[in-house]
Amino acid sequence: MIIESILAIVIAYILGAVPFAYIAGHLKKGVDIREVGGGNVGTTNVLREIGTGAGLLVFAGDVVKGVFAILIAQWLGVSFIIVFIAGLAAVIGHNWSIFIRFSGGKGGATVIGVFLALVPVCMAIAFAVMLLVAFLTSNLRLSMMAGFIALPFLLWGFGEAGNIIAYSVALPLLTGLRILPSIIKGAKDPLARKNFIVDKDYTPWQKKKKK
C-alpha cells in the first residue's frame, strides 16, 4: 500500500503540474502567459489575454486535473487520507508546476475538480454560487471566494463527515497563498484594496474591450 500511496501522490502532482494556460498561450498566440496580463498561469489571464474559447478550455482542463487526481487515488485503493493528500498534491502541482520552473496559477479550478470528484452534489451547488456571483459582479476572485466559503456549509447541511468539511476549508486556502501578495498590498494601499474587491474581470458573457 506504500507504493500505491506514493504513486497516487506523484501522479496527482504531475497531473496538476500540466500547465494548460501556458500551453494555450503558446499554441493560440505564441506568447508566454506568464509575461502578459497579470502573469497568472490560469483561466482568468487566458480569458483576458488569449480569448474566451481558450479560457474555457483551460478552465475545463484544470478542473479535470483535480477530478482525475482523486479518481486515480481512489482506484489505487489508498486510504482517505492519501486521497486527500493526492488532491493537495494536484493543487500544489498547478500552483508550483515543475514544468514551468515552479510557477503556476492560483489553483481554484483544480480545487473545484478535487471536490467534484469527492462530493459532486455539494461542489456543483457551490459552483452555481460562483457563477451567480461572477454574473452579478464580474469579479472572478470574489466569485471563487463565495463558492469556497459556501462549500463547507453545504457539506455540513448535507451531513458529510467532519474530515471532508475540514478539508473543504483547508484546501482552498492554497489559492489564498497565491493571492496573498495582493491581499498584503491591499492592506497597505487603499486603491489596491478597492481594486481587489471591486475590479471587474473579463467574463465570457461580456464583450472584451478593445485596448
mmCIF file of C-alpha atoms in Angstrom:
data_model
loop_
_atom_site.group_PDB
_atom_site.id
_atom_site.type_symbol
_atom_site.label_atom_id
_atom_site.label_comp_id
_atom_site.label_asym_id
_atom_site.label_seq_id
_atom_site.Cartn_x
_atom_site.Cartn_y
_atom_site.Cartn_z
ATOM 1 C CA MET A 1 0.000 0.000 0.000
ATOM 2 C CA ILE A 2 3.010 2.270 0.480
ATOM 3 C CA ILE A 3 3.839 2.023 -3.222
ATOM 4 C CA GLU A 4 0.230 2.778 -4.170
ATOM 5 C CA SER A 5 0.188 5.783 -1.836
ATOM 6 C CA ILE A 6 3.398 7.230 -3.272
ATOM 7 C CA LEU A 7 2.144 6.555 -6.787
ATOM 8 C CA ALA A 8 -1.170 8.307 -6.099
ATOM 9 C CA ILE A 9 0.581 11.412 -4.781
ATOM 10 C CA VAL A 10 3.194 11.569 -7.560
ATOM 11 C CA ILE A 11 0.601 11.064 -10.308
ATOM 12 C CA ALA A 12 -1.602 13.739 -8.736
ATOM 13 C CA TYR A 13 1.259 16.239 -8.649
ATOM 14 C CA ILE A 14 2.233 15.531 -12.271
ATOM 15 C CA LEU A 15 -1.389 15.859 -13.390
ATOM 16 C CA GLY A 16 -1.752 19.128 -11.509
ATOM 17 C CA ALA A 17 1.507 20.428 -12.941
ATOM 18 C CA VAL A 18 0.318 20.222 -16.561
ATOM 19 C CA PRO A 19 0.168 23.972 -17.392
ATOM 20 C CA PHE A 20 -2.829 24.213 -19.706
ATOM 21 C CA ALA A 21 -2.811 28.029 -19.577
ATOM 22 C CA TYR A 22 0.860 28.118 -20.565
ATOM 23 C CA ILE A 23 0.213 25.654 -23.402
ATOM 24 C CA ALA A 24 -2.809 27.650 -24.600
ATOM 25 C CA GLY A 25 -0.784 30.859 -24.719
ATOM 26 C CA HIS A 26 1.895 29.284 -26.889
ATOM 27 C CA LEU A 27 -0.489 27.421 -29.193
ATOM 28 C CA LYS A 28 -3.042 30.188 -29.649
ATOM 29 C CA LYS A 29 -0.929 33.345 -29.732
ATOM 30 C CA GLY A 30 2.674 32.280 -29.384
ATOM 31 C CA VAL A 31 3.043 34.075 -26.047
ATOM 32 C CA ASP A 32 4.239 33.100 -22.593
ATOM 33 C CA ILE A 33 1.148 33.628 -20.443
ATOM 34 C CA ARG A 34 3.435 34.463 -17.511
ATOM 35 C CA GLU A 35 4.633 37.556 -19.373
ATOM 36 C CA VAL A 36 1.275 39.034 -20.353
ATOM 37 C CA GLY A 37 -1.614 40.467 -18.355
ATOM 38 C CA GLY A 38 -1.352 39.645 -14.685
ATOM 39 C CA GLY A 39 1.180 36.887 -15.303
ATOM 40 C CA ASN A 40 -1.088 34.259 -13.754
ATOM 41 C CA VAL A 41 -0.950 30.799 -15.335
ATOM 42 C CA GLY A 42 -4.686 30.257 -15.134
ATOM 43 C CA THR A 43 -8.147 30.771 -16.573
ATOM 44 C CA THR A 44 -8.614 34.466 -15.810
ATOM 45 C CA ASN A 45 -5.422 35.565 -17.530
ATOM 46 C CA VAL A 46 -6.173 33.382 -20.555
ATOM 47 C CA LEU A 47 -9.700 34.816 -20.795
ATOM 48 C CA ARG A 48 -8.287 38.337 -20.744
ATOM 49 C CA GLU A 49 -5.265 37.893 -22.960
ATOM 50 C CA ILE A 50 -5.941 34.923 -25.260
ATOM 51 C CA GLY A 51 -9.706 34.623 -25.670
ATOM 52 C CA THR A 52 -12.936 33.136 -24.369
ATOM 53 C CA GLY A 53 -12.653 29.757 -26.083
ATOM 54 C CA ALA A 54 -9.111 29.187 -24.885
ATOM 55 C CA GLY A 55 -10.034 30.370 -21.387
ATOM 56 C CA LEU A 56 -12.944 27.956 -21.084
ATOM 57 C CA LEU A 57 -10.814 25.070 -22.352
ATOM 58 C CA VAL A 58 -8.103 25.919 -19.828
ATOM 59 C CA PHE A 59 -10.696 26.048 -17.043
ATOM 60 C CA ALA A 60 -12.076 22.648 -18.067
ATOM 61 C CA GLY A 61 -8.586 21.165 -18.244
ATOM 62 C CA ASP A 62 -7.635 22.492 -14.827
ATOM 63 C CA VAL A 63 -10.853 21.100 -13.319
ATOM 64 C CA VAL A 64 -10.242 17.697 -14.918
ATOM 65 C CA LYS A 65 -6.764 17.580 -13.345
ATOM 66 C CA GLY A 66 -8.336 17.699 -9.900
ATOM 67 C CA VAL A 67 -11.023 15.154 -10.798
ATOM 68 C CA PHE A 68 -8.551 12.597 -12.134
ATOM 69 C CA ALA A 69 -6.115 13.095 -9.253
ATOM 70 C CA ILE A 70 -8.862 11.940 -6.880
ATOM 71 C CA LEU A 71 -10.288 9.193 -9.111
ATOM 72 C CA ILE A 72 -6.860 7.637 -9.699
ATOM 73 C CA ALA A 73 -6.071 7.710 -5.974
ATOM 74 C CA GLN A 74 -9.405 6.034 -5.221
ATOM 75 C CA TRP A 75 -8.823 3.469 -7.973
ATOM 76 C CA LEU A 76 -5.457 2.605 -6.409
ATOM 77 C CA GLY A 77 -7.336 1.770 -3.209
ATOM 78 C CA VAL A 78 -5.414 4.080 -0.876
ATOM 79 C CA SER A 79 -6.772 5.436 2.403
ATOM 80 C CA PHE A 80 -8.941 8.541 2.507
ATOM 81 C CA ILE A 81 -6.020 10.482 3.992
ATOM 82 C CA ILE A 82 -3.874 9.667 0.960
ATOM 83 C CA VAL A 83 -6.791 10.581 -1.305
ATOM 84 C CA PHE A 84 -6.908 13.972 0.429
ATOM 85 C CA ILE A 85 -3.127 14.339 0.074
ATOM 86 C CA ALA A 86 -3.441 13.483 -3.633
ATOM 87 C CA GLY A 87 -5.928 16.329 -4.033
ATOM 88 C CA LEU A 88 -3.494 18.613 -2.237
ATOM 89 C CA ALA A 89 -0.663 17.420 -4.496
ATOM 90 C CA ALA A 90 -2.692 18.245 -7.608
ATOM 91 C CA VAL A 91 -3.269 21.803 -6.405
ATOM 92 C CA ILE A 92 0.393 22.190 -5.435
ATOM 93 C CA GLY A 93 1.330 20.923 -8.896
ATOM 94 C CA HIS A 94 -0.904 23.527 -10.512
ATOM 95 C CA ASN A 95 0.357 26.375 -8.340
ATOM 96 C CA TRP A 96 4.025 25.384 -8.474
ATOM 97 C CA SER A 97 4.473 23.400 -11.688
ATOM 98 C CA ILE A 98 7.732 21.564 -12.242
ATOM 99 C CA PHE A 99 7.229 22.028 -15.991
ATOM 100 C CA ILE A 100 7.425 25.838 -15.852
ATOM 101 C CA ARG A 101 10.071 26.358 -13.177
ATOM 102 C CA PHE A 102 7.659 26.113 -10.258
ATOM 103 C CA SER A 103 5.442 28.972 -11.365
ATOM 104 C CA GLY A 104 1.719 28.465 -11.862
ATOM 105 C CA GLY A 105 -1.802 29.628 -11.247
ATOM 106 C CA LYS A 106 -3.944 30.103 -8.181
ATOM 107 C CA GLY A 107 -5.417 26.600 -8.185
ATOM 108 C CA GLY A 108 -9.104 27.467 -7.926
ATOM 109 C CA ALA A 109 -10.246 25.352 -10.882
ATOM 110 C CA THR A 110 -8.207 22.368 -9.713
ATOM 111 C CA VAL A 111 -9.724 22.654 -6.231
ATOM 112 C CA ILE A 112 -13.151 22.612 -7.877
ATOM 113 C CA GLY A 113 -12.163 19.403 -9.665
ATOM 114 C CA VAL A 114 -10.998 17.768 -6.445
ATOM 115 C CA PHE A 115 -14.330 18.402 -4.754
ATOM 116 C CA LEU A 116 -16.346 17.483 -7.846
ATOM 117 C CA ALA A 117 -14.783 14.033 -7.533
ATOM 118 C CA LEU A 118 -15.237 13.818 -3.763
ATOM 119 C CA VAL A 119 -18.623 15.496 -3.202
ATOM 120 C CA PRO A 120 -20.157 16.195 -6.625
ATOM 121 C CA VAL A 121 -23.559 17.474 -5.483
ATOM 122 C CA CYS A 122 -22.232 19.967 -2.927
ATOM 123 C CA MET A 123 -19.486 21.178 -5.266
ATOM 124 C CA ALA A 124 -21.994 21.602 -8.084
ATOM 125 C CA ILE A 125 -24.126 23.820 -5.837
ATOM 126 C CA ALA A 126 -21.054 25.779 -4.704
ATOM 127 C CA PHE A 127 -20.075 26.202 -8.351
ATOM 128 C CA ALA A 128 -23.552 27.565 -9.079
ATOM 129 C CA VAL A 129 -22.898 30.123 -6.325
ATOM 130 C CA MET A 130 -19.639 31.044 -8.058
ATOM 131 C CA LEU A 131 -21.412 31.517 -11.379
ATOM 132 C CA LEU A 132 -24.104 33.682 -9.790
ATOM 133 C CA VAL A 133 -21.585 35.936 -8.033
ATOM 134 C CA ALA A 134 -19.465 36.142 -11.198
ATOM 135 C CA PHE A 135 -22.531 37.113 -13.228
ATOM 136 C CA LEU A 136 -23.593 39.773 -10.714
ATOM 137 C CA THR A 137 -20.164 41.273 -10.050
ATOM 138 C CA SER A 138 -17.919 40.205 -12.976
ATOM 139 C CA ASN A 139 -15.285 39.647 -10.291
ATOM 140 C CA LEU A 140 -13.873 36.142 -10.595
ATOM 141 C CA ARG A 141 -11.873 36.383 -7.373
ATOM 142 C CA LEU A 142 -14.955 37.245 -5.340
ATOM 143 C CA SER A 143 -16.993 34.547 -7.075
ATOM 144 C CA MET A 144 -14.396 31.889 -6.278
ATOM 145 C CA MET A 145 -14.218 33.047 -2.667
ATOM 146 C CA ALA A 146 -18.011 32.976 -2.346
ATOM 147 C CA GLY A 147 -18.238 29.419 -3.651
ATOM 148 C CA PHE A 148 -15.478 28.110 -1.416
ATOM 149 C CA ILE A 149 -16.974 29.842 1.622
ATOM 150 C CA ALA A 150 -20.333 28.234 0.837
ATOM 151 C CA LEU A 151 -18.875 24.744 0.345
ATOM 152 C CA PRO A 152 -18.231 23.715 3.984
ATOM 153 C CA PHE A 153 -21.692 24.923 4.989
ATOM 154 C CA LEU A 154 -23.210 22.876 2.175
ATOM 155 C CA LEU A 155 -21.250 19.821 3.275
ATOM 156 C CA TRP A 156 -22.430 20.317 6.848
ATOM 157 C CA GLY A 157 -26.013 20.726 5.663
ATOM 158 C CA PHE A 158 -25.796 17.512 3.648
ATOM 159 C CA GLY A 159 -24.463 15.642 6.679
ATOM 160 C CA GLU A 160 -20.974 14.969 5.351
ATOM 161 C CA ALA A 161 -18.215 13.789 7.681
ATOM 162 C CA GLY A 162 -16.126 16.251 9.648
ATOM 163 C CA ASN A 163 -12.915 15.315 7.824
ATOM 164 C CA ILE A 164 -14.249 16.345 4.407
ATOM 165 C CA ILE A 165 -15.660 19.559 5.897
ATOM 166 C CA ALA A 166 -12.258 20.394 7.387
ATOM 167 C CA TYR A 167 -10.620 19.531 4.050
ATOM 168 C CA SER A 168 -13.022 21.864 2.240
ATOM 169 C CA VAL A 169 -11.807 24.683 4.474
ATOM 170 C CA ALA A 170 -8.100 23.850 4.268
ATOM 171 C CA LEU A 171 -7.576 23.050 0.580
ATOM 172 C CA PRO A 172 -8.943 26.329 -0.867
ATOM 173 C CA LEU A 173 -6.501 28.188 1.386
ATOM 174 C CA LEU A 174 -3.804 27.207 -1.124
ATOM 175 C CA THR A 175 -5.482 29.537 -3.595
ATOM 176 C CA GLY A 176 -5.185 32.200 -0.917
ATOM 177 C CA LEU A 177 -1.414 31.735 -0.821
ATOM 178 C CA ARG A 178 -1.264 32.756 -4.476
ATOM 179 C CA ILE A 179 -3.234 35.959 -3.921
ATOM 180 C CA LEU A 180 -1.539 36.765 -0.600
ATOM 181 C CA PRO A 181 0.686 39.451 -2.195
ATOM 182 C CA SER A 182 -2.462 41.225 -3.454
ATOM 183 C CA ILE A 183 -4.039 40.994 -0.005
ATOM 184 C CA ILE A 184 -0.913 42.399 1.666
ATOM 185 C CA LYS A 185 -0.698 45.189 -0.896
ATOM 186 C CA GLY A 186 -4.379 45.942 -0.337
ATOM 187 C CA ALA A 187 -3.813 46.245 3.400
ATOM 188 C CA LYS A 188 -1.210 48.943 2.763
ATOM 189 C CA ASP A 189 -2.737 50.664 -0.254
ATOM 190 C CA PRO A 190 -6.429 51.723 -0.203
ATOM 191 C CA LEU A 191 -6.543 51.872 -4.008
ATOM 192 C CA ALA A 192 -5.149 48.348 -4.331
ATOM 193 C CA ARG A 193 -7.670 47.149 -1.741
ATOM 194 C CA LYS A 194 -10.521 48.709 -3.729
ATOM 195 C CA ASN A 195 -9.249 47.151 -6.962
ATOM 196 C CA PHE A 196 -9.030 43.723 -5.331
ATOM 197 C CA ILE A 197 -12.650 43.921 -4.187
ATOM 198 C CA VAL A 198 -14.474 45.719 -6.987
ATOM 199 C CA ASP A 199 -12.300 45.405 -10.106
ATOM 200 C CA LYS A 200 -14.166 43.810 -12.980
ATOM 201 C CA ASP A 201 -12.686 40.740 -14.618
ATOM 202 C CA TYR A 202 -13.318 39.777 -18.213
ATOM 203 C CA THR A 203 -16.004 37.094 -18.179
ATOM 204 C CA PRO A 204 -17.284 35.022 -21.123
ATOM 205 C CA TRP A 205 -20.651 36.808 -21.267
ATOM 206 C CA GLN A 206 -19.001 40.212 -21.694
ATOM 207 C CA LYS A 207 -17.612 41.713 -24.865
ATOM 208 C CA LYS A 208 -13.905 42.202 -24.483
ATOM 209 C CA LYS A 209 -12.994 45.864 -24.559
ATOM 210 C CA LYS A 210 -10.508 46.982 -27.133
ATOM 211 C CA LYS A 211 -7.265 48.289 -25.716
#
